[in-house]
Amino acid sequence: MTETEPHLESSNPSSLGVEPGLRIEPGRCIRCAAAASMAPTLFSLGSRGNQVLKQPETARERALARSASLLCPVRAILFEERGRE
Amino acid sequence: MTAEARDASVAQSSAKPEAGVITTSTDIVGDALYYRYFEQAEKVRWKISDVPWHLLEAERVSPYWKQVITEVARSELTTFDGTRQFMARFGHDPDFSQWIAIWLYEETKHPQVLMMWLRHLGVDLDDQFLVKGRQTAQFAASWLGTLTLNLIAEMMAAEAYVTLSRYAPEPVLKNLALRIAGDEARHAAHFFGYGQRLVERATDLKFERKNALEVLYLWLNTQTRLEHPIGQILHDVEATDTFRDGVRQGGFITDQLRDRICALVGDMIGIPLRGKKDVIRAAIELGRKR
């Protein structure tokens, strides 16, 4: 077995061919409530998993989106700041 | 004393942090993080009876895996003593100490459910297993250092359980591991939130940040062998041939996880950190500032 498995790795939205921003990778979320705890204005926890309520606008919101992405144990939260590489 | 042990003693001393730095509020319900965290935890709370025990496939479990899960359960028992330390040192903080009650409840379920899984496989553990497992490491010298230590430990635990769920040979164990991984990740998020609040309100932010950086630096240097129970168990499991051959040659702590934790601690303490060099640089700059 190898260290990496496709469904738990690669979190760069650009590499996935999608617009930068904040989004949830379908099928990955395990409903741990970590992101909704950290940033309740950005995430809402539904019965089927995490949902993005809005794109981060302020510096504070962008920082929280980044932190939630870093913390997610299954890399379900993808965040790339617009206008950055 | 080795240099590593000396570093550890500096970062994790028994010095008492300043009291009352996180919560000074005239509106505890409106201001406390506890209420938000409790609400989120309630949304995802799981019961031991939710575990699909009827799907258990005992014939898939080797003696190695029974031993691994026994050791994992042992490492989870340390919550008891961790809580005692939290309450003794931070009991004056109503917000944080209320949250610790949730943490204790949820963490106590982890060894319980793992021991139930073992019992289904004919492994019975006695009360001495529980008593002997109730030990933990010293907390860090500062509030923020302690929160950093626990943030790192919860991140490591979440990663370890996700890895366990991926490679466990038995479906119920996979199920359990993912439930526990979620709890650990949520706890990491909550320690992170208390850390950020501390940074906003600390009376001696330089001291707090410096100790947090010391804890992070120690972890980056010692890998899994941080003076914390989860570090010890990961180190022990990684050392087995079966783990190296069957799971991850590089161990639980990948470069990716190391980078994530480094950046996350940086986000928590308000200093951008992208790696060990940044940690050293930040510590030097803090040392220069008056």
XYZ file of C-alpha atoms in Angstrom:
375
model
C 0.000 0.000 0.000
C 1.123 3.528 -0.578
C 0.934 6.603 1.570
C -1.411 8.527 -0.650
C -4.921 7.783 -1.700
C -6.548 9.981 -4.332
C -9.689 10.772 -2.396
C -7.811 12.173 0.585
C -5.066 14.096 -1.114
C -4.670 16.978 -3.583
C -6.420 20.019 -2.207
C -5.441 22.654 -4.740
C -8.612 23.842 -6.494
C -6.669 25.109 -9.487
C -5.286 21.651 -10.065
C -8.837 20.353 -10.127
C -9.878 22.760 -12.850
C -12.287 24.852 -10.792
C -12.535 28.509 -9.841
C -10.500 29.571 -6.823
C -12.390 30.282 -3.631
C -13.853 28.261 -0.810
C -15.643 25.003 -1.497
C -16.301 21.549 -0.141
C -15.106 18.528 -2.047
C -18.208 16.375 -2.557
C -18.220 13.063 -0.729
C -15.296 13.751 1.532
C -16.832 15.481 4.544
C -17.162 13.301 7.648
C -19.385 15.829 9.532
C -16.953 16.562 12.349
C -18.182 20.152 12.868
C -14.647 21.507 13.079
C -15.102 24.075 10.306
C -18.534 25.229 11.473
C -17.050 25.672 14.948
C -14.196 27.767 13.622
C -16.099 29.895 11.139
C -19.882 29.776 11.601
C -20.357 32.656 9.159
C -18.705 30.655 6.375
C -19.837 27.094 7.041
C -23.051 25.407 8.007
C -23.277 21.797 9.041
C -26.178 19.985 7.423
C -27.363 16.427 7.752
C -25.216 15.399 4.796
C -22.130 17.355 5.684
C -20.565 20.757 5.586
C -21.818 23.513 3.307
C -20.269 26.818 2.331
C -22.591 29.649 3.353
C -20.668 32.398 1.603
C -17.280 33.175 0.152
C -14.888 34.873 2.557
C -14.742 38.622 1.993
C -12.762 40.161 4.813
C -9.183 39.404 5.794
C -10.493 37.786 8.977
C -12.833 35.524 7.001
C -10.099 34.570 4.560
C -7.830 33.661 7.462
C -10.543 31.502 9.009
C -11.233 29.787 5.685
C -7.550 29.010 5.362
C -7.371 27.670 8.922
C -10.448 25.486 8.408
C -8.895 24.059 5.263
C -5.654 23.311 7.094
C -7.459 21.667 9.964
C -9.904 19.482 8.011
C -8.834 15.869 8.728
C -9.969 14.543 5.344
C -9.022 17.577 3.241
C -12.628 18.174 2.282
C -12.341 21.961 2.533
C -10.611 23.533 -0.407
C -9.589 27.144 -0.291
C -7.557 29.207 -2.671
C -7.553 32.946 -2.360
C -8.726 34.704 -5.472
C -6.035 36.569 -7.337
C -3.228 34.541 -5.812
C -1.152 31.728 -7.170
C 20.096 14.960 29.947
C 20.004 15.042 26.166
C 19.553 18.285 24.277
C 16.142 17.032 23.225
C 15.100 16.355 26.799
C 16.465 19.713 27.918
C 14.426 21.469 25.213
C 11.376 19.562 26.357
C 11.845 20.615 29.944
C 11.992 24.252 28.877
C 8.876 24.104 26.743
C 6.906 21.894 29.102
C 7.680 23.157 32.575
C 5.434 23.144 35.582
C 5.498 26.926 35.823
C 2.008 28.234 36.372
C 0.601 30.431 33.618
C -0.991 33.733 34.452
C -4.551 33.410 35.583
C -7.678 34.811 33.972
C -6.291 35.753 30.603
C -8.809 34.114 28.292
C -12.172 34.986 29.719
C -12.947 38.361 31.143
C -16.537 38.900 30.169
C -19.662 40.560 31.457
C -21.790 38.512 29.053
C -20.685 34.932 29.450
C -23.490 33.437 27.347
C -23.012 35.893 24.503
C -19.247 35.978 24.616
C -18.128 32.477 25.567
C -16.877 30.115 22.912
C -18.278 27.245 24.941
C -21.893 27.757 23.812
C -21.021 27.751 20.119
C -18.761 24.731 20.529
C -21.277 22.833 22.609
C -23.970 23.441 19.996
C -21.744 22.163 17.195
C -20.689 19.127 19.225
C -24.337 18.302 19.934
C -25.071 18.262 16.200
C -22.577 15.498 15.537
C -22.690 13.587 18.801
C -22.642 9.839 18.351
C -23.541 7.085 20.749
C -21.803 3.776 21.261
C -25.067 2.137 20.251
C -24.782 3.876 16.849
C -21.802 1.668 16.011
C -22.863 -1.143 13.632
C -21.584 -3.939 15.846
C -23.549 -6.528 13.828
C -21.178 -5.928 10.901
C -18.098 -6.964 12.866
C -15.899 -9.460 11.037
C -13.677 -10.990 13.690
C -11.882 -13.312 11.301
C -10.306 -10.313 9.566
C -8.461 -9.159 12.694
C -4.921 -10.389 13.313
C -3.203 -10.408 16.731
C -1.162 -7.425 15.504
C -4.248 -5.295 15.046
C -5.593 -6.330 18.464
C -2.325 -5.189 19.984
C -2.358 -1.911 18.089
C -5.900 -1.086 19.179
C -5.080 -2.041 22.771
C -2.248 0.489 22.703
C -4.435 3.109 21.052
C -7.083 2.589 23.752
C -4.381 2.957 26.395
C -3.249 6.259 24.916
C -6.841 7.542 25.039
C -7.053 6.946 28.788
C -4.808 9.906 29.471
C -7.729 12.310 29.111
C -8.586 11.685 32.756
C -5.328 13.100 34.066
C -5.249 15.755 31.378
C -8.607 16.997 32.624
C -7.344 17.022 36.198
C -4.472 19.270 35.116
C -6.733 21.507 33.056
C -9.136 21.958 35.952
C -6.376 22.523 38.494
C -4.623 25.157 36.416
C -7.385 26.719 34.340
C -10.464 26.074 36.448
C -10.730 29.815 37.066
C -11.699 30.283 33.426
C -15.443 29.552 33.242
C -15.612 29.398 29.445
C -12.690 27.052 28.932
C -13.391 24.879 31.966
C -16.997 24.336 30.832
C -15.699 23.236 27.466
C -13.255 20.840 29.104
C -16.289 18.980 30.475
C -17.375 18.280 26.870
C -13.854 17.298 25.923
C -13.652 14.843 28.819
C -17.018 13.303 27.954
C -16.189 12.839 24.294
C -12.620 11.674 24.829
C -13.697 9.182 27.497
C -15.912 7.502 24.908
C -12.928 6.728 22.699
C -11.187 4.143 24.897
C -14.606 2.782 25.909
C -15.633 2.034 22.367
C -12.217 0.681 21.413
C -12.272 -1.632 24.445
C -15.753 -2.799 23.415
C -14.414 -3.605 19.953
C -11.591 -5.577 21.564
C -14.025 -7.399 23.833
C -16.017 -8.519 20.783
C -12.756 -10.100 19.631
C -12.098 -11.859 22.937
C -9.666 -9.319 24.404
C -10.734 -8.415 27.936
C -8.987 -5.605 29.793
C -9.161 -5.203 33.562
C -9.520 -2.146 35.785
C -5.739 -1.900 36.185
C -5.531 -1.205 32.458
C -7.695 1.840 33.089
C -5.821 3.005 36.168
C -2.351 2.591 34.689
C -3.360 4.430 31.534
C -4.311 7.540 33.475
C -1.091 9.418 33.085
C -0.154 12.365 30.984
C 2.646 14.733 30.160
C 3.383 18.007 31.854
C 1.604 20.949 30.398
C 3.558 23.723 28.742
C 4.876 26.723 30.629
C 2.258 29.098 29.266
C -1.434 29.064 28.423
C -0.759 29.412 24.710
C 1.957 26.780 24.839
C -0.499 24.364 26.438
C -3.137 25.087 23.807
C -0.495 24.622 21.106
C 0.538 21.292 22.617
C -3.052 20.096 22.609
C -3.786 21.460 19.132
C -0.824 19.501 17.789
C -1.856 16.370 19.689
C -5.442 16.519 18.413
C -4.249 17.081 14.843
C -1.907 14.109 15.140
C -4.674 11.984 16.617
C -7.141 12.946 13.868
C -4.548 12.096 11.219
C -3.766 8.787 12.930
C -7.431 7.772 13.090
C -8.039 8.742 9.456
C -5.044 6.566 8.578
C -6.428 3.810 10.777
C -9.836 4.011 9.109
C -8.179 3.766 5.719
C -6.084 0.708 6.481
C -8.009 -1.129 9.200
C -8.784 -4.671 8.076
C -12.198 -4.780 9.722
C -15.313 -2.700 8.831
C -16.456 -1.823 12.349
C -12.965 -0.639 13.244
C -12.977 1.542 10.114
C -16.289 3.000 11.224
C -15.066 3.654 14.757
C -11.823 5.215 13.618
C -13.591 7.746 11.410
C -16.004 8.719 14.196
C -13.094 9.271 16.561
C -11.108 11.148 13.903
C -14.003 13.585 13.626
C -14.066 14.140 17.387
C -10.327 14.774 17.460
C -10.495 17.246 14.588
C -13.318 19.149 16.259
C -11.336 19.272 19.495
C -8.383 20.646 17.539
C -10.661 23.363 16.157
C -11.811 24.254 19.654
C -8.303 24.408 21.115
C -7.468 26.613 18.123
C -10.367 28.947 18.949
C -9.329 29.284 22.568
C -5.785 29.968 21.409
C -6.925 32.768 19.122
C -8.990 34.254 21.895
C -6.004 34.148 24.198
C -3.908 36.018 21.648
C -6.595 38.726 21.579
C -6.660 39.038 25.365
C -3.304 37.919 26.779
C -1.609 40.212 29.259
C 1.858 38.990 28.263
C 1.503 38.046 24.601
C 5.245 37.904 23.992
C 5.722 35.257 26.687
C 2.716 33.289 25.433
C 3.825 33.358 21.803
C 7.398 32.496 22.653
C 6.360 29.409 24.582
C 3.954 28.361 21.820
C 6.844 28.573 19.352
C 9.022 26.520 21.715
C 6.384 23.786 21.842
C 6.021 23.803 18.052
C 9.771 23.781 17.524
C 10.149 20.866 19.900
C 7.511 18.926 18.003
C 9.089 19.699 14.640
C 12.409 18.424 15.948
C 11.217 15.323 17.740
C 8.514 14.354 15.245
C 6.014 12.109 16.996
C 7.954 11.984 20.232
C 6.413 15.094 21.645
C 5.978 14.744 25.389
C 2.341 13.921 24.975
C 0.672 10.480 25.124
C -0.506 10.535 21.516
C 3.058 11.169 20.389
C 4.299 8.208 22.364
C 1.741 5.782 20.979
C 2.271 6.885 17.395
C 5.991 6.434 17.856
C 5.502 2.936 19.288
C 3.126 1.846 16.527
C 5.345 3.298 13.800
C 8.278 1.290 15.101
C 6.667 -2.040 14.233
C 7.598 -3.818 11.013
C 3.950 -4.489 10.252
C 3.170 -0.790 10.265
C 6.110 0.142 8.085
C 5.467 -2.677 5.643
C 1.723 -2.389 5.506
C 0.714 1.189 6.174
C 3.199 3.983 5.769
C 6.916 3.713 5.412
C 7.302 7.311 6.447
C 5.156 7.045 9.538
C 2.037 8.932 10.556
C 3.664 12.322 10.440
C 4.012 13.247 6.815
C 5.564 16.424 5.479
C 2.084 17.519 4.500
C 0.772 17.148 8.059
C 3.852 18.867 9.472
C 3.300 21.838 7.160
C -0.401 21.992 7.973
C 0.220 21.984 11.719
C 2.951 24.579 11.401
C 0.693 26.911 9.422
C -2.231 26.309 11.731
C -0.254 27.109 14.873
C 0.925 30.236 13.066
C -2.692 31.178 12.335
C -3.567 30.607 15.974
C -0.796 32.708 17.460
C -0.943 35.379 14.746
C 2.492 34.813 13.220
C 2.781 33.414 9.674
C 4.670 30.108 9.829
C 5.471 28.002 6.799
C 8.110 25.733 8.288
C 10.829 25.259 10.853
C 12.874 28.200 9.569
C 9.932 30.518 10.113
C 9.528 29.179 13.656
C 13.164 29.891 14.462
C 12.998 33.324 12.835
C 9.844 34.234 14.737
C 11.332 33.081 18.039
C 14.470 35.182 17.437
C 12.396 38.246 16.555
C 10.296 37.810 19.677
C 13.487 37.562 21.710
C 14.692 40.871 20.299
C 11.473 42.759 21.030
C 11.151 44.519 24.308
